[in-house]
Coordinates of C-alpha atoms in Angstrom, one line a residue:
Chain A
M1 CA 35.5 114.5 124.1
A2 CA 32.5 112.2 122.9
P3 CA 29.6 112.3 125.2
H4 CA 28.7 109.3 127.2
K5 CA 25.1 108.0 127.2
I6 CA 24.4 106.8 130.7
V7 CA 21.3 105.7 133.0
L8 CA 21.3 106.8 136.5
R9 CA 19.1 105.1 139.0
F10 CA 18.0 106.9 142.3
T11 CA 16.7 105.5 145.4
S12 CA 13.9 107.4 147.3
S13 CA 16.7 109.0 149.5
T14 CA 18.6 110.4 146.6
S15 CA 16.1 111.4 144.1
D16 CA 15.4 114.6 145.8
Q17 CA 18.8 115.8 145.8
P18 CA 20.4 118.5 143.4
I19 CA 22.6 116.1 141.8
I20 CA 22.9 117.6 138.4
Y21 CA 23.7 121.0 140.0
H22 CA 27.0 119.3 141.5
L23 CA 27.9 117.7 138.1
V24 CA 27.8 121.1 136.5
K25 CA 29.1 123.3 139.3
D26 CA 31.9 120.7 140.9
Y27 CA 32.9 118.8 138.1
D28 CA 32.3 121.2 135.2
L29 CA 30.5 118.6 133.1
V30 CA 28.0 119.4 130.1
V31 CA 24.7 117.5 130.8
N32 CA 21.9 116.9 128.3
I33 CA 19.0 115.2 129.9
L34 CA 17.4 112.8 127.5
K35 CA 14.9 111.4 129.9
A36 CA 13.8 111.8 133.3
Q37 CA 11.3 109.9 135.6
I38 CA 10.2 109.5 139.2
N39 CA 7.8 106.8 140.2
P40 CA 5.3 106.9 143.1
H41 CA 7.8 105.4 145.3
L42 CA 10.2 108.3 144.5
E43 CA 12.7 106.1 142.9
G44 CA 14.1 108.0 139.9
T45 CA 15.7 107.1 136.4
L46 CA 17.6 109.5 134.5
V47 CA 19.0 109.1 131.0
L48 CA 21.9 111.5 130.4
D49 CA 24.4 112.7 127.8
L50 CA 27.2 113.5 129.7
R51 CA 30.7 115.0 128.8
G52 CA 33.7 116.9 130.0
E53 CA 37.3 116.7 131.3
K54 CA 36.3 115.5 134.8
Y55 CA 33.9 112.8 133.5
E56 CA 35.5 109.8 135.6
E57 CA 35.4 112.2 138.8
G58 CA 31.8 113.0 138.2
I59 CA 30.8 109.3 137.8
E60 CA 32.8 108.7 141.1
Y61 CA 30.7 111.5 142.9
L62 CA 27.5 109.8 141.6
R63 CA 28.4 106.4 142.9
N64 CA 29.5 107.7 146.2
Q65 CA 26.0 109.4 146.6
G66 CA 24.5 105.7 146.2
I67 CA 23.3 106.4 142.6
S68 CA 24.0 103.4 140.3
V69 CA 25.3 104.4 137.0
H70 CA 24.9 102.2 133.8
P71 CA 25.9 102.7 130.1
L72 CA 22.9 103.2 128.0
T73 CA 22.2 100.0 126.1
Q74 CA 18.9 100.9 124.9
E75 CA 19.1 102.0 121.2
V76 CA 16.5 102.9 118.4
V77 CA 16.8 100.7 115.4
R78 CA 14.9 101.2 111.9
N79 CA 13.2 98.3 110.4
N80 CA 14.2 99.0 107.0
D81 CA 11.6 96.4 105.5
R82 CA 8.6 98.3 107.1
C83 CA 10.1 101.8 106.5
T84 CA 8.3 103.5 103.5
S85 CA 10.5 106.6 103.6
C86 CA 7.4 108.9 104.1
G87 CA 9.2 111.3 106.0
A88 CA 6.6 111.7 108.8
C89 CA 9.4 111.1 111.4
T90 CA 11.6 113.9 110.2
G91 CA 9.8 116.7 111.6
H92 CA 9.9 115.4 115.1
C93 CA 13.3 114.0 115.5
P94 CA 15.3 116.7 117.8
A95 CA 18.7 115.0 117.2
G96 CA 18.5 115.2 113.2
A97 CA 19.1 111.4 113.5
L98 CA 16.2 110.9 111.0
A99 CA 16.5 113.2 108.1
M100 CA 15.3 113.7 104.6
E101 CA 17.9 113.1 101.9
R102 CA 17.5 115.6 99.0
P103 CA 16.5 115.2 96.0
S104 CA 15.9 111.5 96.4
M105 CA 13.5 112.2 99.4
E106 CA 14.7 109.0 101.0
V107 CA 14.6 109.1 104.8
Q108 CA 18.2 108.3 106.3
F109 CA 18.7 107.2 110.0
D110 CA 22.0 108.0 111.6
S111 CA 21.9 106.1 114.8
D112 CA 24.9 107.7 116.0
K113 CA 23.0 111.0 116.5
C114 CA 20.0 109.4 118.1
V115 CA 19.2 110.5 121.6
V116 CA 16.9 107.7 122.2
C117 CA 14.0 110.3 122.9
L118 CA 11.6 107.7 121.4
Q119 CA 9.4 110.3 119.6
C120 CA 9.8 108.5 116.4
L121 CA 8.2 105.4 117.8
K122 CA 5.2 107.5 118.4
V123 CA 4.8 109.3 115.1
C124 CA 6.0 106.6 112.7
P125 CA 2.7 105.8 110.7
V126 CA 3.9 102.3 109.7
G127 CA 5.7 101.3 113.1
A128 CA 9.1 101.1 111.5
M129 CA 11.1 102.5 114.3
E130 CA 11.7 100.0 117.0
V131 CA 13.8 100.1 120.5
R132 CA 16.2 97.5 121.3
I133 CA 17.4 96.9 125.0
Chain B
M1 CA -0.4 119.4 63.0
S2 CA -0.5 118.1 66.5
V3 CA -0.9 114.6 67.4
E4 CA -4.1 112.5 68.1
R5 CA -4.0 108.9 69.3
T6 CA -6.6 106.4 70.3
Y7 CA -6.4 103.8 72.9
A8 CA -6.4 101.2 70.3
E9 CA -3.6 102.7 68.6
I10 CA -1.5 102.9 72.0
N11 CA -2.5 99.3 72.9
A12 CA -1.3 97.9 69.5
R13 CA 1.9 99.7 70.1
I14 CA 2.2 98.1 73.6
K15 CA 1.4 94.6 72.1
A16 CA 4.2 95.1 69.5
G17 CA 6.7 96.2 72.2
K18 CA 7.0 99.9 70.4
A19 CA 5.3 101.9 73.0
V20 CA 7.2 104.9 74.4
V21 CA 6.5 105.2 78.2
L22 CA 8.1 107.8 80.4
T23 CA 7.1 108.2 84.3
A24 CA 5.5 111.5 85.1
E25 CA 8.8 112.7 86.5
E26 CA 10.6 112.0 83.2
V27 CA 8.3 113.5 81.1
I28 CA 8.8 116.9 82.7
G29 CA 12.4 117.1 81.7
K30 CA 11.6 115.9 78.3
V31 CA 9.0 118.5 77.6
K32 CA 11.5 121.1 79.0
E33 CA 14.1 119.9 76.7
Q34 CA 12.2 119.6 73.5
G35 CA 9.0 121.1 73.9
L36 CA 5.4 119.9 74.0
T37 CA 4.7 119.1 70.4
K38 CA 7.8 117.1 70.0
T39 CA 7.2 115.2 73.2
A40 CA 3.6 114.5 72.4
A41 CA 4.6 113.0 68.9
E42 CA 7.1 110.6 70.7
V43 CA 5.4 109.7 74.0
D44 CA 2.4 107.3 74.2
V45 CA 2.0 107.0 78.0
V46 CA 2.8 108.6 81.1
T47 CA 2.8 106.8 84.3
T48 CA 2.1 108.2 87.8
G49 CA 2.4 106.8 91.2
T50 CA 1.4 107.7 94.7
F51 CA 1.9 105.8 98.2
G52 CA 0.2 107.6 100.9
P53 CA -2.7 106.8 104.0
M54 CA -5.9 106.3 102.2
C55 CA -8.6 105.9 104.9
S56 CA -11.4 104.9 102.6
S57 CA -10.0 101.4 101.9
G58 CA -11.1 97.9 102.7
A59 CA -11.7 94.5 101.3
F60 CA -14.7 92.2 100.5
L61 CA -14.0 88.7 101.9
N62 CA -15.9 85.5 101.2
F63 CA -15.0 83.0 103.9
G64 CA -16.7 80.0 102.4
H65 CA -19.3 77.7 104.2
S66 CA -18.7 75.8 107.3
S67 CA -20.4 72.6 108.0
P68 CA -23.0 73.1 109.4
R69 CA -23.6 76.3 107.6
M70 CA -23.6 79.6 109.2
R71 CA -25.1 83.1 108.6
M72 CA -22.3 85.2 109.9
T73 CA -23.8 88.2 111.9
K74 CA -20.9 89.4 113.8
V75 CA -17.5 88.8 112.4
S76 CA -14.1 89.9 113.6
L77 CA -10.6 89.3 112.2
N78 CA -7.8 89.4 114.7
N79 CA -10.3 90.9 116.9
V80 CA -11.0 93.8 114.5
P81 CA -14.9 93.9 113.6
A82 CA -15.7 93.5 110.0
Y83 CA -19.1 94.6 108.6
T84 CA -21.5 92.0 107.7
G85 CA -24.7 93.4 106.8
I86 CA -24.2 91.7 103.3
A87 CA -24.6 88.0 102.5
A88 CA -24.3 84.9 104.8
V89 CA -20.3 84.5 104.6
D90 CA -19.3 87.8 103.5
A91 CA -17.8 90.6 105.2
Y92 CA -16.1 93.9 104.5
I93 CA -13.1 94.7 106.7
G94 CA -12.5 98.6 106.7
A95 CA -9.0 99.9 107.0
T96 CA -9.9 102.4 109.9
E97 CA -11.8 99.8 112.1
V98 CA -10.1 99.1 115.5
P99 CA -10.3 96.1 117.8
E100 CA -13.3 96.3 120.1
D101 CA -11.2 96.3 123.2
D102 CA -9.1 99.2 121.8
P103 CA -8.8 101.9 124.3
A104 CA -8.9 104.4 121.2
N105 CA -8.7 107.9 122.7
S106 CA -9.9 107.2 126.3
N107 CA -6.1 107.6 127.2
H108 CA -5.2 110.5 124.9
P109 CA -3.3 110.4 122.6
G110 CA -4.3 106.7 121.8
E111 CA -1.9 104.6 120.1
F112 CA -3.9 102.6 117.5
R113 CA -1.4 100.0 116.9
Y114 CA -3.6 97.5 115.0
G115 CA -6.5 98.1 112.9
G116 CA -8.4 96.9 109.7
G117 CA -5.6 98.1 107.5
H118 CA -3.2 96.0 109.5
V119 CA -5.4 92.9 108.8
I120 CA -5.4 93.6 105.2
E121 CA -1.6 93.8 105.2
D122 CA -1.4 90.3 107.4
L123 CA -3.8 88.8 104.9
V124 CA -1.7 89.9 101.8
A125 CA 1.5 88.9 103.5
G126 CA 0.1 85.4 103.8
K127 CA -0.2 85.3 107.7
T128 CA -2.7 83.5 109.6
V129 CA -5.7 85.6 110.7
K130 CA -8.0 84.5 113.5
L131 CA -11.6 84.5 112.4
K132 CA -14.4 84.8 115.0
A133 CA -18.0 84.8 114.1
L134 CA -21.4 84.8 115.7
S135 CA -24.8 84.2 114.5
Y136 CA -28.6 84.1 115.6
G137 CA -29.0 80.9 113.8
T138 CA -31.6 79.9 111.1
D139 CA -33.0 76.6 109.7
C140 CA -30.8 77.0 106.6
Y141 CA -27.9 78.3 108.5
P142 CA -28.0 76.6 111.9
R143 CA -24.4 77.1 113.3
R144 CA -24.2 79.9 116.1
E145 CA -20.6 80.6 116.6
I146 CA -17.2 79.6 114.9
E147 CA -13.5 80.3 115.7
T148 CA -11.0 79.4 113.3
N149 CA -7.7 80.5 111.5
I150 CA -7.7 81.5 108.0
T151 CA -5.2 82.8 105.4
L152 CA -5.9 84.7 102.1
N153 CA -5.5 81.6 100.2
D154 CA -8.4 79.9 102.3
L155 CA -10.7 82.4 100.8
N156 CA -13.0 82.3 97.9
E157 CA -12.8 85.9 97.0
A158 CA -10.9 88.8 98.4
T159 CA -11.6 92.1 96.9
L160 CA -9.9 95.2 97.8
F161 CA -12.5 97.9 97.2
N162 CA -11.8 101.6 98.2
P163 CA -14.5 104.0 97.6
R164 CA -12.3 107.1 98.0
N165 CA -8.8 106.7 97.2
A166 CA -5.9 108.9 95.2
Y167 CA -7.0 112.2 96.4
Q168 CA -6.3 114.8 93.6
N169 CA -4.5 117.2 95.9
Y170 CA -4.6 117.6 99.8
N171 CA -4.0 120.3 102.4
C172 CA -0.8 121.2 104.0
A173 CA -1.6 121.0 107.6
V174 CA -0.4 123.2 110.3
N175 CA -1.2 124.0 113.9
A176 CA -1.8 127.7 114.9
S177 CA -2.7 127.0 118.6
D178 CA -0.7 126.7 121.8
R179 CA -0.9 122.9 122.2
V180 CA 0.2 119.7 120.3
I181 CA -2.5 118.2 118.2
H182 CA -2.8 114.8 116.8
T183 CA -4.5 114.5 113.5
Y184 CA -4.9 112.4 110.4
M185 CA -2.1 114.5 109.0
G186 CA 0.2 113.3 112.0
T187 CA 1.2 115.1 115.1
L188 CA 1.4 118.9 114.6
K189 CA 3.5 120.8 116.8
P190 CA 2.1 124.1 118.5
R191 CA 2.7 127.7 117.0
F192 CA 3.1 126.5 113.5
G193 CA 6.0 124.1 114.7
N194 CA 5.7 121.9 111.6
A195 CA 3.6 121.5 108.4
N196 CA 2.8 118.1 107.1
Y197 CA 1.5 117.2 103.5
S198 CA 0.5 114.2 101.7
T199 CA 0.6 113.8 98.1
S200 CA 3.5 112.7 95.6
G201 CA 3.1 116.2 93.8
Q202 CA 4.5 116.0 90.2
L203 CA 4.0 112.1 90.4
S204 CA 0.3 112.2 91.7
P205 CA -2.3 110.7 89.4
L206 CA -5.0 112.9 89.4
M207 CA -2.9 116.1 89.4
K208 CA -1.5 114.9 86.1
D209 CA -4.9 114.4 84.5
P210 CA -6.8 117.5 86.3
N211 CA -9.4 117.6 83.7
F212 CA -10.2 113.8 83.8
A213 CA -9.7 113.6 80.1
T214 CA -8.5 110.0 80.4
I215 CA -9.5 108.5 83.7
G216 CA -12.8 106.9 84.1
I217 CA -14.9 103.7 84.7
G218 CA -12.6 101.0 83.4
T219 CA -9.1 102.6 83.6
R220 CA -6.7 100.0 84.5
I221 CA -4.4 100.8 87.3
F222 CA -1.6 99.5 89.6
L223 CA -3.3 98.9 92.8
G224 CA -1.4 97.6 96.0
G225 CA 1.2 95.9 93.7
G226 CA -1.4 94.2 91.5
I227 CA -3.7 95.1 88.7
G228 CA -6.9 97.0 89.6
Y229 CA -9.4 99.3 88.0
V230 CA -11.2 102.5 88.6
V231 CA -14.9 101.7 89.0
W232 CA -16.5 105.0 89.7
N233 CA -15.6 108.3 91.0
G234 CA -14.5 108.3 94.6
T235 CA -16.8 109.9 97.5
Q236 CA -16.3 113.6 98.0
H237 CA -15.2 113.8 94.1
F238 CA -15.0 117.5 93.9
P239 CA -12.7 118.3 91.0
G240 CA -11.8 121.9 90.8
W241 CA -9.0 124.4 90.3
L242 CA -6.8 125.6 93.2
K243 CA -6.4 129.3 92.9
D244 CA -4.0 131.6 94.8
Q245 CA -5.1 134.9 96.6
E246 CA -5.1 136.7 93.1
G247 CA -7.4 134.2 91.6
N248 CA -4.7 132.5 89.4
V249 CA -5.3 128.7 89.0
V250 CA -2.2 127.2 90.9
G251 CA -3.2 123.4 90.7
S252 CA -6.2 121.1 91.0
A253 CA -8.4 120.5 94.0
G254 CA -10.5 117.5 95.1
G255 CA -11.0 114.7 92.7
T256 CA -11.1 111.3 93.9
L257 CA -11.4 107.7 92.6
S258 CA -13.2 104.5 93.6
V259 CA -10.9 101.7 92.8
L260 CA -11.2 97.7 92.9
G261 CA -8.8 95.0 92.5
D262 CA -8.1 91.3 93.5
L263 CA -6.4 91.3 96.9
K264 CA -4.8 87.9 96.1
Q265 CA -2.6 89.6 93.3
M266 CA -1.4 92.2 95.7
K267 CA 1.7 92.5 97.9
P268 CA 2.1 93.7 101.4
Q269 CA 4.8 96.2 100.8
W270 CA 2.0 98.3 98.7
L271 CA -0.7 97.8 101.4
R272 CA 0.8 98.6 104.5
G273 CA -1.3 98.9 107.9
T274 CA -0.9 102.4 109.2
R275 CA -1.7 104.4 112.6
F276 CA -1.7 107.9 113.5
Q277 CA -1.1 108.5 117.1
G278 CA -4.3 110.1 118.7
Y279 CA -6.1 109.8 115.5
G280 CA -6.6 106.2 114.4
A281 CA -5.7 103.3 112.0
T282 CA -5.6 103.2 108.5
L283 CA -4.1 101.8 105.5
T284 CA -1.3 103.0 103.1
V285 CA -2.1 102.1 99.5
G286 CA 0.1 102.0 96.5
L287 CA -1.8 103.4 93.5
G288 CA -0.4 104.2 90.1
V289 CA -2.5 105.4 87.0
P290 CA -1.1 105.5 83.5
I291 CA -2.1 108.6 81.4
P292 CA -2.5 107.8 77.7
I293 CA -1.0 110.9 75.6
L294 CA -4.0 111.2 73.4
N295 CA -3.2 114.7 72.4
E296 CA -0.7 117.7 73.3
E297 CA -3.4 119.1 75.8
I298 CA -3.2 115.9 77.9
L299 CA 0.5 116.1 77.8
R300 CA 0.6 119.6 78.9
F301 CA -1.0 118.7 82.2
A302 CA 0.8 115.5 82.6
A303 CA 4.0 117.6 82.4
L304 CA 3.4 119.9 85.2
S305 CA 6.1 120.0 87.6
D306 CA 6.3 120.6 91.4
E307 CA 7.1 124.2 90.8
E308 CA 3.6 124.5 89.0
L309 CA 1.5 122.4 91.6
H310 CA 0.4 124.0 94.9
A311 CA -1.4 122.8 98.2
P312 CA -3.4 125.0 100.2
V313 CA -2.1 125.6 103.8
V314 CA -4.8 124.8 106.4
D315 CA -5.0 125.4 110.1
Y316 CA -6.1 122.2 111.9
S317 CA -6.4 123.4 115.4
D318 CA -9.2 125.6 114.5
A319 CA -10.1 126.1 110.7
Y320 CA -10.5 122.5 109.7
P321 CA -12.2 120.9 112.8
N322 CA -14.8 123.9 112.8
R323 CA -15.2 123.7 108.9
V324 CA -14.2 127.3 108.4
G325 CA -13.3 127.4 104.8
G326 CA -10.5 129.2 103.2
N327 CA -6.8 128.8 103.7
L328 CA -3.6 130.6 105.0
G329 CA -2.1 130.7 101.4
V330 CA -0.9 128.3 98.9
V331 CA 2.7 126.6 98.6
S332 CA 4.2 124.8 95.9
Y333 CA 5.2 121.2 96.0
A334 CA 8.8 122.4 95.3
Q335 CA 8.8 124.4 98.5
L336 CA 7.1 121.6 100.5
K337 CA 9.7 119.2 99.3
S338 CA 12.6 121.5 100.0
G339 CA 12.1 121.1 103.7
K340 CA 10.5 124.4 104.7
I341 CA 7.9 126.8 103.7
I342 CA 7.6 130.6 104.7
L343 CA 4.1 131.4 106.0
D344 CA 3.6 135.1 107.4
G345 CA 7.4 135.5 107.5
K346 CA 8.0 132.5 109.8
E347 CA 10.0 129.4 108.5
I348 CA 8.1 126.2 108.9
P349 CA 9.8 122.8 108.6
T350 CA 7.8 120.4 106.4
A351 CA 7.4 116.7 106.3
P352 CA 5.4 114.3 103.9
L353 CA 3.1 111.6 105.0
S354 CA 3.2 109.9 101.6
S355 CA 6.5 108.4 100.2
Y356 CA 7.8 110.2 97.5
P357 CA 10.6 107.3 96.7
K358 CA 7.8 104.8 96.8
A359 CA 5.7 107.0 94.4
R360 CA 8.5 106.9 92.0
E361 CA 8.9 103.2 92.3
I362 CA 5.1 102.6 91.4
A363 CA 5.3 104.9 88.3
G364 CA 8.4 102.9 87.2
Q365 CA 6.9 99.5 88.0
L366 CA 3.8 100.6 85.7
K367 CA 6.2 101.8 83.0
N368 CA 7.8 98.6 83.0
W369 CA 4.7 96.4 83.0
I370 CA 3.5 98.6 79.9
E371 CA 6.9 98.3 78.2
K372 CA 7.0 94.5 78.5
G373 CA 3.4 94.3 77.0
D374 CA 2.1 92.9 80.3
F375 CA -0.3 95.8 81.0
L376 CA -2.7 97.2 78.3
L377 CA -4.4 100.6 78.8
G378 CA -8.2 100.1 79.8
E379 CA -10.2 102.7 77.8
P380 CA -13.0 104.1 80.0
V381 CA -16.6 103.2 79.2
Q382 CA -17.4 106.6 80.8
L383 CA -15.1 109.3 81.9
L384 CA -15.2 110.7 85.5
P385 CA -16.8 114.2 86.0
G386 CA -14.1 116.9 85.7
P387 CA -13.8 120.3 86.9
M388 CA -16.5 121.4 84.1
A389 CA -19.0 119.5 86.0
G390 CA -19.2 122.1 88.9
L391 CA -19.3 119.4 91.8
T392 CA -18.9 120.8 95.2
G393 CA -19.3 119.6 98.7
K394 CA -22.7 119.6 100.5
P395 CA -22.3 120.2 104.1
L396 CA -24.1 118.2 106.8
E397 CA -26.5 120.7 108.5
I398 CA -27.8 119.9 111.9
K399 CA -31.6 120.2 111.6

């Protein structure tokens, strides 16, 4: 089953709950946390890669807890005019979405593999990687 | 008898459309296939290319005179300060300059999203750039401030002048410490998590003429998409040989070029504003040098392959910042380009900072210009010092 990329938004009353534990323990879901953040008001945002047979039930559980669930619409795109195929990004992309093709030494970007960690935006010397919301 | 050629003979063949030109990549296969002697007899010119960050880059700009006239004392372009300690309406914008209000590394690691290199790219791209200038005012130059918009076309002269470009060879950077470090060689992960390098190896201009047998003052080159010239040796020009732990020569060391060209001829895809998180801003420069095959010996070096060329591996967490000499060993460009090197039995993923595909494109473009007769070789009026000159770097001692 293909993973779903979702964004969860927690209120201050739910951000201290062991939500992920229940997703794994009670619904047998495979969780990959791509990004997690709690602001000073104790409101939280979590970007997840989620998969498993009981996916829909897991989502239902989240909503019942008062957590809003949205599909991840943020995506990373490459500005091909700016990219010089230098390769500086390839050592930092944890998902292998940016990889060097050999022997041409051209950098290939496979957006299907991208986990939107945004590392490439930081390390690209020419600012060729952009985020689209 | 081995071949001997002169610049005049090669240029006559270029004008006649008969010159045989190969890129540094193509000539490697040719020599492997049919040997040095036969290839030297056939090939007139080998073209090279590199496209990487070159911090010592910048441009002299002449803005023209306003009415009333002004002796510009402080100048900024898109808020990036330019150096004005020259004549009244001239300035030098350096690639590594950052805006006055840039937080730099005060919030570490800084972003450095825009700097002098980006101003140069914007000018070459034909974009409008905001010019601000202040002056103390004089009798002949009464104006004290100006704020206006300029484009490259509005300028009288725009001369790219890069005092230290085209590094002959460079370190392969690693990080032995336990923390992430942000360097001019990119972000380096702790405990030898990655290794970054920055030359085009077998396409790299000065690696293919390590003796400086053909490169000197007046050598005509590809610079930023236009035609430029080698005008002097670069700063920190320390040509020499890279040796492995057994003392065998495994590549060249640290020659550099000082280059100049008309910015108005250049193209933004070959002068790209660049930044390194936590380090600063710079400019990625496209540069290609033609190597005339005057004799077999020059071809022998021009045909060196990635397997035969090496880079020293240097720890940027301690050895480099503290100026501790030596290295952790040498690795070939073939290994670096394979995507991993082995250091002390540990496999380390590698990544380049200079673009090999773009270097190939530059060498190809230069070949094309020469074949079409659009580009004649410039015979140097004086060659640059080679390894025999024994130049070495003087450290700055704190007295």
